[in-house]
mmCIF file of C-alpha atoms and ligand atoms in Angstrom:
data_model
loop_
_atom_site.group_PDB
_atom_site.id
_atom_site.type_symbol
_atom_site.label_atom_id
_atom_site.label_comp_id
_atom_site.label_asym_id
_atom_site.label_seq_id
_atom_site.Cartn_x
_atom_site.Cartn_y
_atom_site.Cartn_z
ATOM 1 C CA UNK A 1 31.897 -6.704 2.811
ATOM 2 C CA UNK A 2 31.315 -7.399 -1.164
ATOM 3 C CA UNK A 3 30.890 -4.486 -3.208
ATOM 4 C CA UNK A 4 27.421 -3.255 -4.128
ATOM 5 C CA UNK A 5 26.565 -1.016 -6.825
ATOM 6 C CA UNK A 6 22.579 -0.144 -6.071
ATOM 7 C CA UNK A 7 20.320 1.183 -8.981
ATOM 8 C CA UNK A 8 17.036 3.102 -7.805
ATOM 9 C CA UNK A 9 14.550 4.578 -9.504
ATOM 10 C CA UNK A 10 11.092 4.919 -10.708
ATOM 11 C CA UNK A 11 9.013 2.390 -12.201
ATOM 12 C CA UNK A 12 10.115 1.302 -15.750
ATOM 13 C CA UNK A 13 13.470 3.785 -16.210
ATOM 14 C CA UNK A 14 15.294 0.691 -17.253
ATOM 15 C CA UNK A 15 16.542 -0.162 -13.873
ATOM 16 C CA UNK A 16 16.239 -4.062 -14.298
ATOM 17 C CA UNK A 17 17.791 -4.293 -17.659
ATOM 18 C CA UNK A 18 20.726 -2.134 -16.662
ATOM 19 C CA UNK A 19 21.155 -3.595 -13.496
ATOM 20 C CA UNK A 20 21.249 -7.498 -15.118
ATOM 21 C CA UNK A 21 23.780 -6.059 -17.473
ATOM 22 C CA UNK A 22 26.321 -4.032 -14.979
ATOM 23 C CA UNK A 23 26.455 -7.433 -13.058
ATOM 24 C CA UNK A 24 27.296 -9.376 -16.127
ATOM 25 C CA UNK A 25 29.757 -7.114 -17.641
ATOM 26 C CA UNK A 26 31.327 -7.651 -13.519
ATOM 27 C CA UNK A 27 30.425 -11.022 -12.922
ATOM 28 C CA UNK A 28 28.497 -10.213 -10.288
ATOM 29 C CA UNK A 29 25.229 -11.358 -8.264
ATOM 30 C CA UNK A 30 22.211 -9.319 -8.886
ATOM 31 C CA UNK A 31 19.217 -8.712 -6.737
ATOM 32 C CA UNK A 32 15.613 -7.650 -8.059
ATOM 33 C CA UNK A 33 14.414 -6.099 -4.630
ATOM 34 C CA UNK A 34 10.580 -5.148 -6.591
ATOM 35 C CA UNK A 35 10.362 -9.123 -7.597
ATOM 36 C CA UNK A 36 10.336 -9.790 -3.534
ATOM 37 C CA UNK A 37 7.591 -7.757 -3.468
ATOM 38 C CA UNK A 38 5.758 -8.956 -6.075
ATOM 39 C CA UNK A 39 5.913 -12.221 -5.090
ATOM 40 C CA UNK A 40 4.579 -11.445 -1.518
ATOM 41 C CA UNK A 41 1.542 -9.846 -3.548
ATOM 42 C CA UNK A 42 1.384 -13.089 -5.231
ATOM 43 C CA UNK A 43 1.671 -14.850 -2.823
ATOM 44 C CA UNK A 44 -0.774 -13.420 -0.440
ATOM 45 C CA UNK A 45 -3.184 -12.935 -3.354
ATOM 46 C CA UNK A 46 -3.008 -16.939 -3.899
ATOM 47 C CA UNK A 47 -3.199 -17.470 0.401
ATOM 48 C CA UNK A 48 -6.316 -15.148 0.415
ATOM 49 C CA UNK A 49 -4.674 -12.353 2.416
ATOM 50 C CA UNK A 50 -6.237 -8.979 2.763
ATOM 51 C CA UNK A 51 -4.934 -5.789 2.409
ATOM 52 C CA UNK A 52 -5.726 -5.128 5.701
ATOM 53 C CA UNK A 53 -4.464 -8.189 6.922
ATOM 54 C CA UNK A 54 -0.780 -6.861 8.376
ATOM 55 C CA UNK A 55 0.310 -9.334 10.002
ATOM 56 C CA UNK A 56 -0.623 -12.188 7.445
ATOM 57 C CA UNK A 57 1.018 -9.689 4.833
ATOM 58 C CA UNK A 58 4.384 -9.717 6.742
ATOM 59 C CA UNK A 59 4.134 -13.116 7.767
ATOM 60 C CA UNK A 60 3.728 -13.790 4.041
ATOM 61 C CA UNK A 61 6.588 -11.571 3.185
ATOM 62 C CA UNK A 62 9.001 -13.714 5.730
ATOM 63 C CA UNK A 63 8.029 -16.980 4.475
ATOM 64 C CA UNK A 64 8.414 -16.849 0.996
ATOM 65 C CA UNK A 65 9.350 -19.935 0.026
ATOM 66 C CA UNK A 66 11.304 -18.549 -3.636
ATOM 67 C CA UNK A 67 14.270 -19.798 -5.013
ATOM 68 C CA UNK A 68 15.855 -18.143 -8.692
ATOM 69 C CA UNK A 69 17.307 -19.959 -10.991
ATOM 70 C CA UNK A 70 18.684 -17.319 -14.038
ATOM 71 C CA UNK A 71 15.910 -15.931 -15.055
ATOM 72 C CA UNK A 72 13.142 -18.600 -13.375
ATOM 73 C CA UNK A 73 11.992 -17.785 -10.615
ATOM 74 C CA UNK A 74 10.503 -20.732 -8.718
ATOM 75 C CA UNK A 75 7.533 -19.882 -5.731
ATOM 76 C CA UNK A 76 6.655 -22.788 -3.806
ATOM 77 C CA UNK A 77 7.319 -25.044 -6.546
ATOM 78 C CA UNK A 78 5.746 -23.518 -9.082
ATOM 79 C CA UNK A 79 7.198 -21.216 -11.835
ATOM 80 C CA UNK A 80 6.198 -17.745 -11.972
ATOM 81 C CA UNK A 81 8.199 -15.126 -13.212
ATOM 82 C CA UNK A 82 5.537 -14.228 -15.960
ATOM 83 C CA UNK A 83 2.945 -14.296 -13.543
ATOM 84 C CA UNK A 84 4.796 -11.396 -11.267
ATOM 85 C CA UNK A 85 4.931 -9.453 -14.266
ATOM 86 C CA UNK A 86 1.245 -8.984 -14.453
ATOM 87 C CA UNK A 87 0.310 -5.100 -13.966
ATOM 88 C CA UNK A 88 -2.732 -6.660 -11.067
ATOM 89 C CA UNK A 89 0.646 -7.904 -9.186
ATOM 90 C CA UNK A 90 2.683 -5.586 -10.237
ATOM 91 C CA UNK A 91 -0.097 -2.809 -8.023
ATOM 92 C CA UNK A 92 -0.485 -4.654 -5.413
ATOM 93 C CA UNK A 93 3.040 -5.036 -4.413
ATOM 94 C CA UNK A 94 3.141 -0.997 -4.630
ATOM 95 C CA UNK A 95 0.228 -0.861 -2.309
ATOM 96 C CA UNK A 96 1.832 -3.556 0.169
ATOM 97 C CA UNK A 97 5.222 -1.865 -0.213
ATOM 98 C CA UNK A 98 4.107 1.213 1.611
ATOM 99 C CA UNK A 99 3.447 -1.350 5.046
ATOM 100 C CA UNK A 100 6.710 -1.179 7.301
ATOM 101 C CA UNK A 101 6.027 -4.586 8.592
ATOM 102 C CA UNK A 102 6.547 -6.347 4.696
ATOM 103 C CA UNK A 103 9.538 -4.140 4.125
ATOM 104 C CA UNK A 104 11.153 -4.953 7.706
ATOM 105 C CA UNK A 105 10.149 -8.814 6.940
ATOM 106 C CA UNK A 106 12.266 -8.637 3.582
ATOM 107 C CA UNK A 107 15.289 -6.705 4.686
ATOM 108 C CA UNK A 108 17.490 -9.650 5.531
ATOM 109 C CA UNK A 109 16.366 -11.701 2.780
ATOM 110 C CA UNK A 110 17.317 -8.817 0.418
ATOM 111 C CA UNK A 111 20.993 -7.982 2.281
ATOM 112 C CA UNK A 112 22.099 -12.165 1.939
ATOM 113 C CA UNK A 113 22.375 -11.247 -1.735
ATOM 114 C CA UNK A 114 25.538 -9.132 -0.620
ATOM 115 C CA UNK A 115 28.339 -11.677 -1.836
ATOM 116 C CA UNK A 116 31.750 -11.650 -3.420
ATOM 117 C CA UNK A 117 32.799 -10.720 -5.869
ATOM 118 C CA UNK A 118 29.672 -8.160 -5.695
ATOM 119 C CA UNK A 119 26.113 -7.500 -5.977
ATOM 120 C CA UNK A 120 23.950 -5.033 -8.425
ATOM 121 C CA UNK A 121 20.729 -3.896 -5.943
ATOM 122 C CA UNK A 122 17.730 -3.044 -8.848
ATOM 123 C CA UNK A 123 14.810 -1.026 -6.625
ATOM 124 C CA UNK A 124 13.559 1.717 -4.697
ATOM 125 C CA UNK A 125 15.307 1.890 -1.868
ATOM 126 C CA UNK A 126 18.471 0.453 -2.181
ATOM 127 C CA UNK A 127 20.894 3.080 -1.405
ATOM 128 C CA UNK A 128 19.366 4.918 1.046
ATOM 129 C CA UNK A 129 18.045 2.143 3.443
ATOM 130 C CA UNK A 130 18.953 -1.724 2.395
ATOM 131 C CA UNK A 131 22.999 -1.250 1.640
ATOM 132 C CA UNK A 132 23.704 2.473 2.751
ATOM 133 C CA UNK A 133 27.221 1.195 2.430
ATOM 134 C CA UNK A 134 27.524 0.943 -1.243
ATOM 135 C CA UNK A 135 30.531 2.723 -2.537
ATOM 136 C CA UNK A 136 28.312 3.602 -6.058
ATOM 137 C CA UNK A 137 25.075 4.747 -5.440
ATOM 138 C CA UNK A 138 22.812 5.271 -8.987
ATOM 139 C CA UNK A 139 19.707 7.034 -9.106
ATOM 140 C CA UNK A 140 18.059 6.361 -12.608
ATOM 141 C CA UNK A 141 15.470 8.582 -14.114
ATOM 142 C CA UNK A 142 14.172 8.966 -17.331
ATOM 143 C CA UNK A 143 10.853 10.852 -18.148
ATOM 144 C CA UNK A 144 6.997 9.675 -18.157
ATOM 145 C CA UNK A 145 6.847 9.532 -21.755
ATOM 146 C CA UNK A 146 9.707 7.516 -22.141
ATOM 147 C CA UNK A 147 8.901 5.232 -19.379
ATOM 148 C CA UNK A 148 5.929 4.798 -20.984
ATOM 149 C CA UNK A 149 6.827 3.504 -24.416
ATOM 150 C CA UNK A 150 9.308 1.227 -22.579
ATOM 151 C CA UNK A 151 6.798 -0.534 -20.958
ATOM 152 C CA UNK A 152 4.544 -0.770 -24.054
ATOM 153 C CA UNK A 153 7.170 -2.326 -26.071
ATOM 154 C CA UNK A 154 7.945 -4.629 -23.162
ATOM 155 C CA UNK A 155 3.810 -5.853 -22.936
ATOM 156 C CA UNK A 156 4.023 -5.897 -27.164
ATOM 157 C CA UNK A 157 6.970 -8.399 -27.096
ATOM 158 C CA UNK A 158 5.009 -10.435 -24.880
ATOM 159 C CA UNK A 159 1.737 -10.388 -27.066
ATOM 160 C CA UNK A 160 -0.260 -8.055 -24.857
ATOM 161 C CA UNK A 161 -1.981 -5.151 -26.462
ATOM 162 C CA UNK A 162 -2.062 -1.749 -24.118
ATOM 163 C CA UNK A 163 -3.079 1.470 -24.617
ATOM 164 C CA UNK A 164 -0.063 4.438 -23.943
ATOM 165 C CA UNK A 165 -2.623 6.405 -22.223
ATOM 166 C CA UNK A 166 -3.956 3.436 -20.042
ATOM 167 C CA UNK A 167 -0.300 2.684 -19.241
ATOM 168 C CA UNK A 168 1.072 6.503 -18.764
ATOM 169 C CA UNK A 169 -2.170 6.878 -16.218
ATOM 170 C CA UNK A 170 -1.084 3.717 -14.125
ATOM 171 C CA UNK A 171 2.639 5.131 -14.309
ATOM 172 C CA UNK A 172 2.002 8.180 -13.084
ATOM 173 C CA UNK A 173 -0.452 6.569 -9.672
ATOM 174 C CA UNK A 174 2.210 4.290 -8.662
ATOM 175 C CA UNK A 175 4.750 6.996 -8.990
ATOM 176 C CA UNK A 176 2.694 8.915 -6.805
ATOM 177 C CA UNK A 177 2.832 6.080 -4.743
ATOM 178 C CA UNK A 178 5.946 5.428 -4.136
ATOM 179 C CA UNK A 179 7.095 9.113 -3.999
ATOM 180 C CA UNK A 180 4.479 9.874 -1.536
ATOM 181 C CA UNK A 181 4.271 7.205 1.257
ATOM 182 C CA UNK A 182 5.245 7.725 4.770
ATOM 183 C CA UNK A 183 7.655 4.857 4.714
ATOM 184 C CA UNK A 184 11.028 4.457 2.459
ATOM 185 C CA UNK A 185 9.543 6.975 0.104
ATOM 186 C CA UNK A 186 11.278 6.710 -3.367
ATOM 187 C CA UNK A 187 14.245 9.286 -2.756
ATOM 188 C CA UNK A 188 17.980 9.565 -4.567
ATOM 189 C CA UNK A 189 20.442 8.779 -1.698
ATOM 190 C CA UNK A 190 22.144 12.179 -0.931
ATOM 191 C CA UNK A 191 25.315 10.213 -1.780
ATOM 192 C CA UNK A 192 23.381 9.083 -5.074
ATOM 193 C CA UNK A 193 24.166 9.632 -8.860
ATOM 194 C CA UNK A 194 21.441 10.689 -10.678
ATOM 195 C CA UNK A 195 21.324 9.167 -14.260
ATOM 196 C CA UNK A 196 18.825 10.632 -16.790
ATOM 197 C CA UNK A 197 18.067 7.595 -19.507
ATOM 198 C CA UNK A 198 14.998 9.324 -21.552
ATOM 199 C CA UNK A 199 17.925 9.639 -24.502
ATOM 200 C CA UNK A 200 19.923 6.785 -23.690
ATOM 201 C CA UNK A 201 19.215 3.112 -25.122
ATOM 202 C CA UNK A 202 20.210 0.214 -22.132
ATOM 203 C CA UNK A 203 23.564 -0.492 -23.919
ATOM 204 C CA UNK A 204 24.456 3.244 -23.199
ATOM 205 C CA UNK A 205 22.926 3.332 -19.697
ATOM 206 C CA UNK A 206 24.958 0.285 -18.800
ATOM 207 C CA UNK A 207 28.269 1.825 -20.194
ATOM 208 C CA UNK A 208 27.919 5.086 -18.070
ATOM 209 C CA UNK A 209 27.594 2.845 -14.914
ATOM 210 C CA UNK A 210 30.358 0.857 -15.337
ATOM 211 C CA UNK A 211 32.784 3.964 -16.448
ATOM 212 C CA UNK A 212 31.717 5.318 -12.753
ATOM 213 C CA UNK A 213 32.512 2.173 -11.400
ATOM 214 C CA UNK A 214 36.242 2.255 -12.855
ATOM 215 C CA UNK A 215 36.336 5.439 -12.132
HETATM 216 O O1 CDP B 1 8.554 -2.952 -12.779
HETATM 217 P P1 CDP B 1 8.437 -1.827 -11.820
HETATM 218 O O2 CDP B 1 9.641 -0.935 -11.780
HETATM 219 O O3 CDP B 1 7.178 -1.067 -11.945
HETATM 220 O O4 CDP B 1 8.265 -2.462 -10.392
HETATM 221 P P2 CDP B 1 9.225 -3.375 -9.551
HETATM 222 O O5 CDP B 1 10.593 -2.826 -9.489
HETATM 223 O O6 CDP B 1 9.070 -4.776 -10.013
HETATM 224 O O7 CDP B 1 8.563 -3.203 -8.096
HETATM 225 C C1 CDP B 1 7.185 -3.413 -7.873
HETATM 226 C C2 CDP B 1 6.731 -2.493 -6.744
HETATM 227 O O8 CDP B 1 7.429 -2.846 -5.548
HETATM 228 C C3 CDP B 1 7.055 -1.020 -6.976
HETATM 229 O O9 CDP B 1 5.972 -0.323 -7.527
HETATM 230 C C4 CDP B 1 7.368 -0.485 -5.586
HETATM 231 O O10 CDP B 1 6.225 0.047 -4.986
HETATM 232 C C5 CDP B 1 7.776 -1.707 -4.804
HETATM 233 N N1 CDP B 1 9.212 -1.734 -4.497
HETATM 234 C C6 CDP B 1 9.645 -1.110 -3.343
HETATM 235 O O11 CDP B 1 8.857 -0.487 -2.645
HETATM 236 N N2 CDP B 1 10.944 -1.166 -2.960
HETATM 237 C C7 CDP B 1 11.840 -1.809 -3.715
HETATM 238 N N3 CDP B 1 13.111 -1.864 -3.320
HETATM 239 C C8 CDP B 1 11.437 -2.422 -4.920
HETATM 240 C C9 CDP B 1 10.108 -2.360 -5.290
#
């Protein structure tokens, strides 16, 4: 099978960003596992399916009709990769993350990304449950603080105004979240490298994965 090289980690530690750069330093494919499940949030939000609504969650999950294109991604037609970015979308594909049915629905889509010459996995549970496999294994960290001001600069750029303390708050639930639930709880693989980026700009991130990769 192609390579993989999978990047997990908390919610803004960089992850996307590095992982878009690793695969173009390689020329490789990369997969944004956490867009999948935004877009089943949005997609469910714009169906009018419940939380509680299982069954019309995973069948939302399995027929996502996506398609990406760079960096456009393209849901039934329409473009929306601003609109996943939204922090309302953004917490309600946490919440619909934790349901086992949604995850098992996008396992398959998620492992078709696996194709030469090689794939960077960005999420949460890459190494330890969607490519077990993968020969380099990358768990990224980086502090709440740091996180935080990430994220802020990333809303600034885009024109939207938020408060470090709002954002810190929100960080620290959906951390909870994902460290917390019953099902593919956000873990390092025991096979994992754990990466601490609070110091480290992308650029620097991005070199120290690829120097384990030619390693
Ligand atoms: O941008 P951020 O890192 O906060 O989120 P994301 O990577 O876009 O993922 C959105 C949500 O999907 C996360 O809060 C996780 O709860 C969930 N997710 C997951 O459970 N498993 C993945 N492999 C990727 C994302």
């Amino acid at each position: 099978p192609a390579p993989v090289i999978t990047i997990d980690g908390p919610t803004a530690s960089g992850k996307g960003t590095v992982a878009q750069a690793v695969a173009s330093a390689l020329g490789w494919q990369v997969l944004d596992s956490g867009a999948l499940y935004r877009l089943t949030a949005l997609a469910a939000s714009q169906a009018g399916i419940a939380d509680e609504d299982l069954d019309g969650l995973a069948q939302a999950a399995r027929s996502l009709d996506v398609r990406f294109d760079g960096g456009a991604i393209w849901l039934a037609g329409q473009r929306v990769e601003e609109t996943i970015r939204q922090e309302a979308v953004g917490n309600r594909a946490s919440r619909i993350a934790a349901l086992l049915p949604v995850r098992e629905a996008l396992l398959a889509r998620q492992r078709a990304f696996r194709q030469v010459p090689g794939l960077v996995a960005d999420g949460r549970d890459m190494g330890t449950i969607v490519f077990p496999d993968a020969p380099l294994k990358i768990f990224l960290v980086a502090d709440a603080e740091a996180r935080a001001r990430r994220r802020a600069k990333q809303l600034s750029d885009k024109g939207i105004s938020a408060n470090l303390e709002d954002i810190l708050r929100d960080m620290r639930e959906r951390d909870a979240r994902d460290t917390h639930r019953s099902v593919a709880p956000l873990v390092a693989a025991q096979d994992a490298i754990t990466l601490d980026s609070s110091n480290w700009t992308a650029e620097e991130t991005t070199r120290a994965i690829l120097q384990l990769w030619s390693e």
